[in-house]
Amino acid sequence: MPIPKRPGVVYGRCPMAERIALFATAARGTEDLLADELKELGARRIRQDRGGVRFMATLDEALMVALWSRIAMRVLYPLGAFEARGAEGLYEAAASIPWEEHLTPEHTFAVDATLKDSEHSHSGFVALKVKDAIVDRMRDTQGARPDVNTRDPDIRVVAHLARETLSLSLDLCGEPLHRRGYRVRPTPAPLKETLAAAVLRAANYTGTEGLVDPMCGSGTLLIEAGLIARRRAPGLNRDFAVERWPEMGARARELLTDMRADARRNERKVDVPLLGFDKDPEALEAAIRNVRAARLSEEIQLAEGDATRMPPLPETGGLIVTNPPYGDRIGTGGQKGMKSFYFKLGESLRVPGWRVWVICGNPAFESAFHARPSAKRDLWNGPIACALLGYRPPDGGSARGDTETGSEAPLGAPRQPVDVAPVRPQHEGEEEG
């Protein structure tokens, strides 16, 4: 969805007017969706990678991504990748970065670390060695050291150690972007906000048709749909770490002031039904509170209901999208009971005029649902391998987003630009947090 800019405002006049290489992380299986979104937001030279997307952007373009991306989990400024063996190798690699160009003794910082196939067994140890190197280098070059603030740092350093390769980056956003601020009451196994938004994009949901989640849980899919329908920037009500960076913080705050004002002016009224049901009163109460926190109480209607006995839906049609239980919260009956539940779900959700998209983490779902999907993609819900399945309406209407072959067509992956450093901050651990 194109993001409108304020007439008469020229973005890009800032100390960082030249484009730099950035990396946006995403849930596995959603990289192509993020690449497509980044293109809409003005990013250049986009390249899909494992666990995210590389792109080039100026400061204002990067801020547009931070403010408007619904799928990205982090936006990282890679500083480099180094061979790092043992504790000494970690320290030496981190100490080689000119940290004095990125922070001052007056700024606080924190180090987040993730590991993959590493000789080290604890991410905290890696974070500690990187922290020691930063502190020592700053003391040697500046005569004083910055303080560590793990709760709310000015500068967040992200370290990823894959085998013996240490990648170091700065996080432009600070807190991960999936933390929109509206999840005031979660439920067991909640769906991440960014993954919910990716599912809606895969289903080609633009906010101009009705949407129903018959097992809404804490309401994440509904709220993300409401944000899309309202055309509200997902990062509108939060701050970003880059606003506190020494070199470009002042300009970032100035740009974001204009961008946030533009975003508020360009919100639209929602004139399509957004309906959520759940048979669990506690889940429904959580959804009500979260919808209220998202300021979407007028747009989203919630009611108690059983997904296997769907109430009549508006004849206008639209999208039914849901994340049914995978098998650990359905009660007794084992896999046989799950198949029976999925069969009943398949009968209930086949409503004329309504296409269906389902996130399924149980291999038994597809056959038990007794309908052939017109679109399918593999993705990960945290550590769980899932399939996202799309079904056409039973009356033969369009399924929006499906293809003639019945699967999602992958987007092209342009080659790595020669002037982009070959760093790989994959951060698979982000999906767990």
mmCIF file of N, CA and C in Angstrom, residues 247-349:
data_model
loop_
_atom_site.group_PDB
_atom_site.id
_atom_site.type_symbol
_atom_site.label_atom_id
_atom_site.label_comp_id
_atom_site.label_asym_id
_atom_site.label_seq_id
_atom_site.Cartn_x
_atom_site.Cartn_y
_atom_site.Cartn_z
ATOM 1 N N GLU A 247 24.894 11.280 16.083
ATOM 2 C CA GLU A 247 25.118 11.934 14.798
ATOM 3 C C GLU A 247 23.822 12.397 14.130
ATOM 4 N N MET A 248 22.788 11.557 14.180
ATOM 5 C CA MET A 248 21.601 11.857 13.377
ATOM 6 C C MET A 248 20.309 11.901 14.177
ATOM 7 N N GLY A 249 20.389 11.876 15.498
ATOM 8 C CA GLY A 249 19.191 11.863 16.325
ATOM 9 C C GLY A 249 18.309 13.077 16.121
ATOM 10 N N ALA A 250 18.919 14.265 16.074
ATOM 11 C CA ALA A 250 18.125 15.491 15.934
ATOM 12 C C ALA A 250 17.388 15.507 14.601
ATOM 13 N N ARG A 251 18.083 15.133 13.530
ATOM 14 C CA ARG A 251 17.435 15.120 12.217
ATOM 15 C C ARG A 251 16.374 14.033 12.152
ATOM 16 N N ALA A 252 16.625 12.888 12.775
ATOM 17 C CA ALA A 252 15.635 11.809 12.781
ATOM 18 C C ALA A 252 14.365 12.252 13.482
ATOM 19 N N ARG A 253 14.501 12.967 14.602
ATOM 20 C CA ARG A 253 13.314 13.444 15.320
ATOM 21 C C ARG A 253 12.535 14.444 14.470
ATOM 22 N N GLU A 254 13.257 15.306 13.761
ATOM 23 C CA GLU A 254 12.594 16.283 12.906
ATOM 24 C C GLU A 254 11.815 15.603 11.787
ATOM 25 N N LEU A 255 12.456 14.641 11.130
ATOM 26 C CA LEU A 255 11.789 13.921 10.047
ATOM 27 C C LEU A 255 10.585 13.146 10.553
ATOM 28 N N LEU A 256 10.746 12.474 11.697
ATOM 29 C CA LEU A 256 9.659 11.658 12.230
ATOM 30 C C LEU A 256 8.479 12.521 12.675
ATOM 31 N N THR A 257 8.735 13.732 13.143
ATOM 32 C CA THR A 257 7.632 14.631 13.494
ATOM 33 C C THR A 257 6.742 14.873 12.282
ATOM 34 N N ASP A 258 7.363 15.147 11.127
ATOM 35 C CA ASP A 258 6.587 15.351 9.902
ATOM 36 C C ASP A 258 5.899 14.067 9.463
ATOM 37 N N MET A 259 6.620 12.952 9.513
ATOM 38 C CA MET A 259 6.057 11.683 9.045
ATOM 39 C C MET A 259 4.877 11.238 9.904
ATOM 40 N N ARG A 260 4.984 11.421 11.216
ATOM 41 C CA ARG A 260 3.879 11.033 12.097
ATOM 42 C C ARG A 260 2.659 11.924 11.846
ATOM 43 N N ALA A 261 2.905 13.220 11.637
ATOM 44 C CA ALA A 261 1.788 14.122 11.337
ATOM 45 C C ALA A 261 1.116 13.719 10.027
ATOM 46 N N ASP A 262 1.915 13.371 9.014
ATOM 47 C CA ASP A 262 1.358 12.913 7.743
ATOM 48 C C ASP A 262 0.513 11.667 7.949
ATOM 49 N N ALA A 263 1.049 10.729 8.721
ATOM 50 C CA ALA A 263 0.351 9.461 8.937
ATOM 51 C C ALA A 263 -1.002 9.685 9.591
ATOM 52 N N ARG A 264 -1.047 10.566 10.582
ATOM 53 C CA ARG A 264 -2.320 10.833 11.266
ATOM 54 C C ARG A 264 -3.327 11.496 10.326
ATOM 55 N N ARG A 265 -2.846 12.395 9.482
ATOM 56 C CA ARG A 265 -3.750 13.078 8.559
ATOM 57 C C ARG A 265 -4.335 12.128 7.522
ATOM 58 N N ASN A 266 -3.596 11.110 7.171
ATOM 59 C CA ASN A 266 -4.010 10.234 6.081
ATOM 60 C C ASN A 266 -4.715 8.962 6.543
ATOM 61 N N GLU A 267 -5.045 8.858 7.834
ATOM 62 C CA GLU A 267 -5.857 7.725 8.270
ATOM 63 C C GLU A 267 -7.240 7.836 7.645
ATOM 64 N N ARG A 268 -7.911 6.703 7.498
ATOM 65 C CA ARG A 268 -9.218 6.697 6.847
ATOM 66 C C ARG A 268 -10.237 5.988 7.735
ATOM 67 N N LYS A 269 -11.487 6.258 7.478
ATOM 68 C CA LYS A 269 -12.568 5.613 8.205
ATOM 69 C C LYS A 269 -12.741 4.185 7.693
ATOM 70 N N VAL A 270 -13.008 3.258 8.614
ATOM 71 C CA VAL A 270 -13.220 1.859 8.241
ATOM 72 C C VAL A 270 -14.706 1.645 7.987
ATOM 73 N N ASP A 271 -15.033 1.190 6.772
ATOM 74 C CA ASP A 271 -16.433 0.973 6.430
ATOM 75 C C ASP A 271 -16.708 -0.469 6.019
ATOM 76 N N VAL A 272 -15.866 -1.396 6.507
ATOM 77 C CA VAL A 272 -16.090 -2.819 6.264
ATOM 78 C C VAL A 272 -16.167 -3.526 7.621
ATOM 79 N N PRO A 273 -16.897 -4.644 7.706
ATOM 80 C CA PRO A 273 -17.005 -5.343 8.994
ATOM 81 C C PRO A 273 -15.711 -6.069 9.349
ATOM 82 N N LEU A 274 -15.283 -5.931 10.608
ATOM 83 C CA LEU A 274 -14.151 -6.668 11.161
ATOM 84 C C LEU A 274 -14.682 -7.403 12.389
ATOM 85 N N LEU A 275 -14.842 -8.736 12.264
ATOM 86 C CA LEU A 275 -15.541 -9.516 13.282
ATOM 87 C C LEU A 275 -14.623 -10.580 13.878
ATOM 88 N N GLY A 276 -14.690 -10.727 15.192
ATOM 89 C CA GLY A 276 -13.912 -11.752 15.874
ATOM 90 C C GLY A 276 -14.768 -12.557 16.825
ATOM 91 N N PHE A 277 -14.504 -13.876 16.851
ATOM 92 C CA PHE A 277 -15.223 -14.777 17.757
ATOM 93 C C PHE A 277 -14.216 -15.663 18.484
ATOM 94 N N ASP A 278 -14.583 -16.097 19.672
ATOM 95 C CA ASP A 278 -13.810 -17.111 20.393
ATOM 96 C C ASP A 278 -14.719 -17.737 21.436
ATOM 97 N N LYS A 279 -14.576 -19.052 21.617
ATOM 98 C CA LYS A 279 -15.418 -19.760 22.586
ATOM 99 C C LYS A 279 -14.877 -19.659 24.004
ATOM 100 N N ASP A 280 -13.626 -19.198 24.156
ATOM 101 C CA ASP A 280 -12.987 -19.081 25.468
ATOM 102 C C ASP A 280 -13.235 -17.671 26.018
ATOM 103 N N PRO A 281 -13.980 -17.544 27.109
ATOM 104 C CA PRO A 281 -14.275 -16.210 27.653
ATOM 105 C C PRO A 281 -13.013 -15.433 28.031
ATOM 106 N N GLU A 282 -11.985 -16.129 28.524
ATOM 107 C CA GLU A 282 -10.751 -15.436 28.898
ATOM 108 C C GLU A 282 -10.039 -14.872 27.666
ATOM 109 N N ALA A 283 -9.997 -15.660 26.597
ATOM 110 C CA ALA A 283 -9.391 -15.175 25.360
ATOM 111 C C ALA A 283 -10.171 -13.979 24.827
ATOM 112 N N LEU A 284 -11.479 -14.060 24.902
ATOM 113 C CA LEU A 284 -12.313 -12.967 24.407
ATOM 114 C C LEU A 284 -12.084 -11.700 25.217
ATOM 115 N N GLU A 285 -11.945 -11.837 26.524
ATOM 116 C CA GLU A 285 -11.668 -10.676 27.367
ATOM 117 C C GLU A 285 -10.313 -10.066 27.022
ATOM 118 N N ALA A 286 -9.319 -10.922 26.743
ATOM 119 C CA ALA A 286 -8.006 -10.425 26.336
ATOM 120 C C ALA A 286 -8.108 -9.662 25.020
ATOM 121 N N ALA A 287 -8.877 -10.198 24.072
ATOM 122 C CA ALA A 287 -9.043 -9.525 22.783
ATOM 123 C C ALA A 287 -9.707 -8.165 22.967
ATOM 124 N N ILE A 288 -10.707 -8.096 23.810
ATOM 125 C CA ILE A 288 -11.410 -6.829 24.054
ATOM 126 C C ILE A 288 -10.450 -5.781 24.595
ATOM 127 N N ARG A 289 -9.615 -6.186 25.549
ATOM 128 C CA ARG A 289 -8.672 -5.244 26.139
ATOM 129 C C ARG A 289 -7.613 -4.811 25.137
ATOM 130 N N ASN A 290 -7.124 -5.743 24.325
ATOM 131 C CA ASN A 290 -6.104 -5.401 23.334
ATOM 132 C C ASN A 290 -6.659 -4.506 22.233
ATOM 133 N N VAL A 291 -7.881 -4.786 21.789
ATOM 134 C CA VAL A 291 -8.525 -3.943 20.786
ATOM 135 C C VAL A 291 -8.704 -2.527 21.330
ATOM 136 N N ARG A 292 -9.084 -2.442 22.586
ATOM 137 C CA ARG A 292 -9.246 -1.123 23.206
ATOM 138 C C ARG A 292 -7.899 -0.391 23.262
ATOM 139 N N ALA A 293 -6.828 -1.107 23.620
ATOM 140 C CA ALA A 293 -5.501 -0.498 23.691
ATOM 141 C C ALA A 293 -5.027 -0.037 22.318
ATOM 142 N N ALA A 294 -5.458 -0.736 21.263
ATOM 143 C CA ALA A 294 -5.098 -0.355 19.892
ATOM 144 C C ALA A 294 -5.981 0.767 19.353
ATOM 145 N N ARG A 295 -6.927 1.204 20.134
ATOM 146 C CA ARG A 295 -7.869 2.265 19.740
ATOM 147 C C ARG A 295 -8.639 1.875 18.479
ATOM 148 N N LEU A 296 -9.148 0.636 18.497
ATOM 149 C CA LEU A 296 -9.924 0.129 17.370
ATOM 150 C C LEU A 296 -11.268 -0.446 17.827
ATOM 151 N N SER A 297 -11.739 -0.004 18.971
ATOM 152 C CA SER A 297 -12.991 -0.548 19.504
ATOM 153 C C SER A 297 -14.187 -0.248 18.613
ATOM 154 N N GLU A 298 -14.165 0.876 17.908
ATOM 155 C CA GLU A 298 -15.273 1.201 17.017
ATOM 156 C C GLU A 298 -15.213 0.404 15.723
ATOM 157 N N GLU A 299 -14.027 -0.034 15.344
ATOM 158 C CA GLU A 299 -13.866 -0.728 14.069
ATOM 159 C C GLU A 299 -14.039 -2.237 14.183
ATOM 160 N N ILE A 300 -13.702 -2.819 15.342
ATOM 161 C CA ILE A 300 -13.700 -4.277 15.506
ATOM 162 C C ILE A 300 -14.819 -4.694 16.448
ATOM 163 N N GLN A 301 -15.604 -5.676 16.011
ATOM 164 C CA GLN A 301 -16.678 -6.230 16.838
ATOM 165 C C GLN A 301 -16.289 -7.629 17.302
ATOM 166 N N LEU A 302 -16.460 -7.895 18.597
ATOM 167 C CA LEU A 302 -16.080 -9.174 19.195
ATOM 168 C C LEU A 302 -17.285 -9.804 19.879
ATOM 169 N N ALA A 303 -17.355 -11.127 19.803
ATOM 170 C CA ALA A 303 -18.458 -11.844 20.451
ATOM 171 C C ALA A 303 -18.019 -13.275 20.730
ATOM 172 N N GLU A 304 -18.653 -13.893 21.710
ATOM 173 C CA GLU A 304 -18.371 -15.292 22.002
ATOM 174 C C GLU A 304 -18.982 -16.159 20.901
ATOM 175 N N GLY A 305 -18.240 -17.140 20.453
ATOM 176 C CA GLY A 305 -18.746 -18.000 19.388
ATOM 177 C C GLY A 305 -17.855 -19.200 19.151
ATOM 178 N N ASP A 306 -18.433 -20.246 18.604
ATOM 179 C CA ASP A 306 -17.752 -21.502 18.301
ATOM 180 C C ASP A 306 -17.435 -21.537 16.805
ATOM 181 N N ALA A 307 -16.163 -21.715 16.468
ATOM 182 C CA ALA A 307 -15.752 -21.696 15.062
ATOM 183 C C ALA A 307 -16.360 -22.832 14.262
ATOM 184 N N THR A 308 -16.743 -23.915 14.920
ATOM 185 C CA THR A 308 -17.358 -25.034 14.200
ATOM 186 C C THR A 308 -18.856 -24.825 13.992
ATOM 187 N N ARG A 309 -19.373 -23.715 14.504
ATOM 188 C CA ARG A 309 -20.780 -23.357 14.300
ATOM 189 C C ARG A 309 -20.850 -21.868 13.986
ATOM 190 N N MET A 310 -20.357 -21.518 12.815
ATOM 191 C CA MET A 310 -20.242 -20.112 12.448
ATOM 192 C C MET A 310 -21.607 -19.429 12.370
ATOM 193 N N PRO A 311 -21.739 -18.240 12.938
ATOM 194 C CA PRO A 311 -22.987 -17.481 12.782
ATOM 195 C C PRO A 311 -23.083 -16.956 11.353
ATOM 196 N N PRO A 312 -24.249 -16.511 10.934
ATOM 197 C CA PRO A 312 -24.384 -15.935 9.590
ATOM 198 C C PRO A 312 -23.439 -14.753 9.407
ATOM 199 N N LEU A 313 -22.797 -14.708 8.241
ATOM 200 C CA LEU A 313 -21.867 -13.621 7.938
ATOM 201 C C LEU A 313 -22.482 -12.691 6.898
ATOM 202 N N PRO A 314 -21.998 -11.443 6.830
ATOM 203 C CA PRO A 314 -22.530 -10.503 5.838
ATOM 204 C C PRO A 314 -22.415 -11.054 4.417
ATOM 205 N N GLU A 315 -23.413 -10.805 3.613
ATOM 206 C CA GLU A 315 -23.423 -11.317 2.248
ATOM 207 C C GLU A 315 -22.407 -10.610 1.352
ATOM 208 N N THR A 316 -21.802 -9.544 1.849
ATOM 209 C CA THR A 316 -20.806 -8.833 1.054
ATOM 210 C C THR A 316 -19.568 -9.683 0.795
ATOM 211 N N GLY A 317 -19.350 -10.712 1.632
ATOM 212 C CA GLY A 317 -18.178 -11.560 1.467
ATOM 213 C C GLY A 317 -16.917 -10.894 1.985
ATOM 214 N N GLY A 318 -15.799 -11.598 1.838
ATOM 215 C CA GLY A 318 -14.544 -11.053 2.340
ATOM 216 C C GLY A 318 -13.569 -12.154 2.664
ATOM 217 N N LEU A 319 -12.811 -11.948 3.745
ATOM 218 C CA LEU A 319 -11.731 -12.855 4.131
ATOM 219 C C LEU A 319 -11.988 -13.425 5.516
ATOM 220 N N ILE A 320 -11.956 -14.757 5.611
ATOM 221 C CA ILE A 320 -11.902 -15.451 6.899
ATOM 222 C C ILE A 320 -10.455 -15.871 7.092
ATOM 223 N N VAL A 321 -9.833 -15.436 8.166
ATOM 224 C CA VAL A 321 -8.430 -15.777 8.424
ATOM 225 C C VAL A 321 -8.300 -16.150 9.890
ATOM 226 N N THR A 322 -7.550 -17.218 10.160
ATOM 227 C CA THR A 322 -7.478 -17.675 11.536
ATOM 228 C C THR A 322 -6.251 -18.540 11.777
ATOM 229 N N ASN A 323 -5.923 -18.686 13.039
ATOM 230 C CA ASN A 323 -4.779 -19.480 13.488
ATOM 231 C C ASN A 323 -5.302 -20.520 14.478
ATOM 232 N N PRO A 324 -5.826 -21.660 13.976
ATOM 233 C CA PRO A 324 -6.446 -22.644 14.870
ATOM 234 C C PRO A 324 -5.411 -23.354 15.736
ATOM 235 N N PRO A 325 -5.853 -23.991 16.815
ATOM 236 C CA PRO A 325 -4.930 -24.734 17.684
ATOM 237 C C PRO A 325 -4.174 -25.806 16.897
ATOM 238 N N TYR A 326 -2.926 -26.020 17.298
ATOM 239 C CA TYR A 326 -2.092 -27.009 16.618
ATOM 240 C C TYR A 326 -2.185 -28.397 17.263
ATOM 241 N N GLY A 327 -2.802 -28.462 18.456
ATOM 242 C CA GLY A 327 -2.965 -29.768 19.072
ATOM 243 C C GLY A 327 -2.689 -29.811 20.546
ATOM 244 N N ASP A 328 -2.098 -28.746 21.086
ATOM 245 C CA ASP A 328 -1.720 -28.772 22.497
ATOM 246 C C ASP A 328 -2.760 -28.131 23.407
ATOM 247 N N ARG A 329 -3.809 -27.490 22.823
ATOM 248 C CA ARG A 329 -4.791 -26.802 23.667
ATOM 249 C C ARG A 329 -6.226 -27.152 23.285
ATOM 250 N N ILE A 330 -6.410 -28.290 22.626
ATOM 251 C CA ILE A 330 -7.752 -28.639 22.164
ATOM 252 C C ILE A 330 -8.457 -29.602 23.112
ATOM 253 N N GLY A 331 -7.733 -30.134 24.114
ATOM 254 C CA GLY A 331 -8.348 -31.070 25.052
ATOM 255 C C GLY A 331 -7.966 -32.497 24.721
ATOM 256 N N THR A 332 -8.712 -33.448 25.223
ATOM 257 C CA THR A 332 -8.405 -34.854 25.032
ATOM 258 C C THR A 332 -8.824 -35.317 23.640
ATOM 259 N N GLY A 333 -8.326 -36.491 23.271
ATOM 260 C CA GLY A 333 -8.684 -37.052 21.971
ATOM 261 C C GLY A 333 -7.508 -37.265 21.059
ATOM 262 N N GLY A 334 -6.343 -36.661 21.388
ATOM 263 C CA GLY A 334 -5.148 -36.857 20.591
ATOM 264 C C GLY A 334 -5.315 -36.386 19.156
ATOM 265 N N GLN A 335 -4.527 -36.995 18.261
ATOM 266 C CA GLN A 335 -4.551 -36.604 16.859
ATOM 267 C C GLN A 335 -5.901 -36.901 16.203
ATOM 268 N N LYS A 336 -6.544 -37.973 16.642
ATOM 269 C CA LYS A 336 -7.864 -38.297 16.101
ATOM 270 C C LYS A 336 -8.860 -37.190 16.427
ATOM 271 N N GLY A 337 -8.773 -36.681 17.657
ATOM 272 C CA GLY A 337 -9.641 -35.578 18.047
ATOM 273 C C GLY A 337 -9.351 -34.315 17.263
ATOM 274 N N MET A 338 -8.053 -34.075 16.951
ATOM 275 C CA MET A 338 -7.695 -32.906 16.161
ATOM 276 C C MET A 338 -8.267 -33.001 14.749
ATOM 277 N N LYS A 339 -8.163 -34.198 14.152
ATOM 278 C CA LYS A 339 -8.684 -34.373 12.799
ATOM 279 C C LYS A 339 -10.185 -34.145 12.758
ATOM 280 N N SER A 340 -10.876 -34.616 13.782
ATOM 281 C CA SER A 340 -12.319 -34.396 13.851
ATOM 282 C C SER A 340 -12.641 -32.905 13.960
ATOM 283 N N PHE A 341 -11.854 -32.200 14.777
ATOM 284 C CA PHE A 341 -12.049 -30.757 14.931
ATOM 285 C C PHE A 341 -11.798 -30.038 13.609
ATOM 286 N N TYR A 342 -10.713 -30.379 12.923
ATOM 287 C CA TYR A 342 -10.395 -29.734 11.645
ATOM 288 C C TYR A 342 -11.464 -30.022 10.584
ATOM 289 N N PHE A 343 -12.031 -31.252 10.619
ATOM 290 C CA PHE A 343 -13.090 -31.597 9.671
ATOM 291 C C PHE A 343 -14.310 -30.714 9.888
ATOM 292 N N LYS A 344 -14.711 -30.555 11.155
ATOM 293 C CA LYS A 344 -15.852 -29.696 11.466
ATOM 294 C C LYS A 344 -15.566 -28.247 11.086
ATOM 295 N N LEU A 345 -14.317 -27.836 11.279
ATOM 296 C CA LEU A 345 -13.925 -26.479 10.914
ATOM 297 C C LEU A 345 -14.063 -26.279 9.411
ATOM 298 N N GLY A 346 -13.652 -27.283 8.647
ATOM 299 C CA GLY A 346 -13.763 -27.201 7.204
ATOM 300 C C GLY A 346 -15.204 -27.053 6.735
ATOM 301 N N GLU A 347 -16.117 -27.731 7.389
ATOM 302 C CA GLU A 347 -17.530 -27.608 7.049
ATOM 303 C C GLU A 347 -18.073 -26.232 7.420
ATOM 304 N N SER A 348 -17.641 -25.705 8.575
ATOM 305 C CA SER A 348 -18.189 -24.450 9.079
ATOM 306 C C SER A 348 -17.680 -23.229 8.322
ATOM 307 N N LEU A 349 -16.403 -23.252 7.924
ATOM 308 C CA LEU A 349 -15.794 -22.056 7.341
ATOM 309 C C LEU A 349 -16.028 -21.899 5.843
#
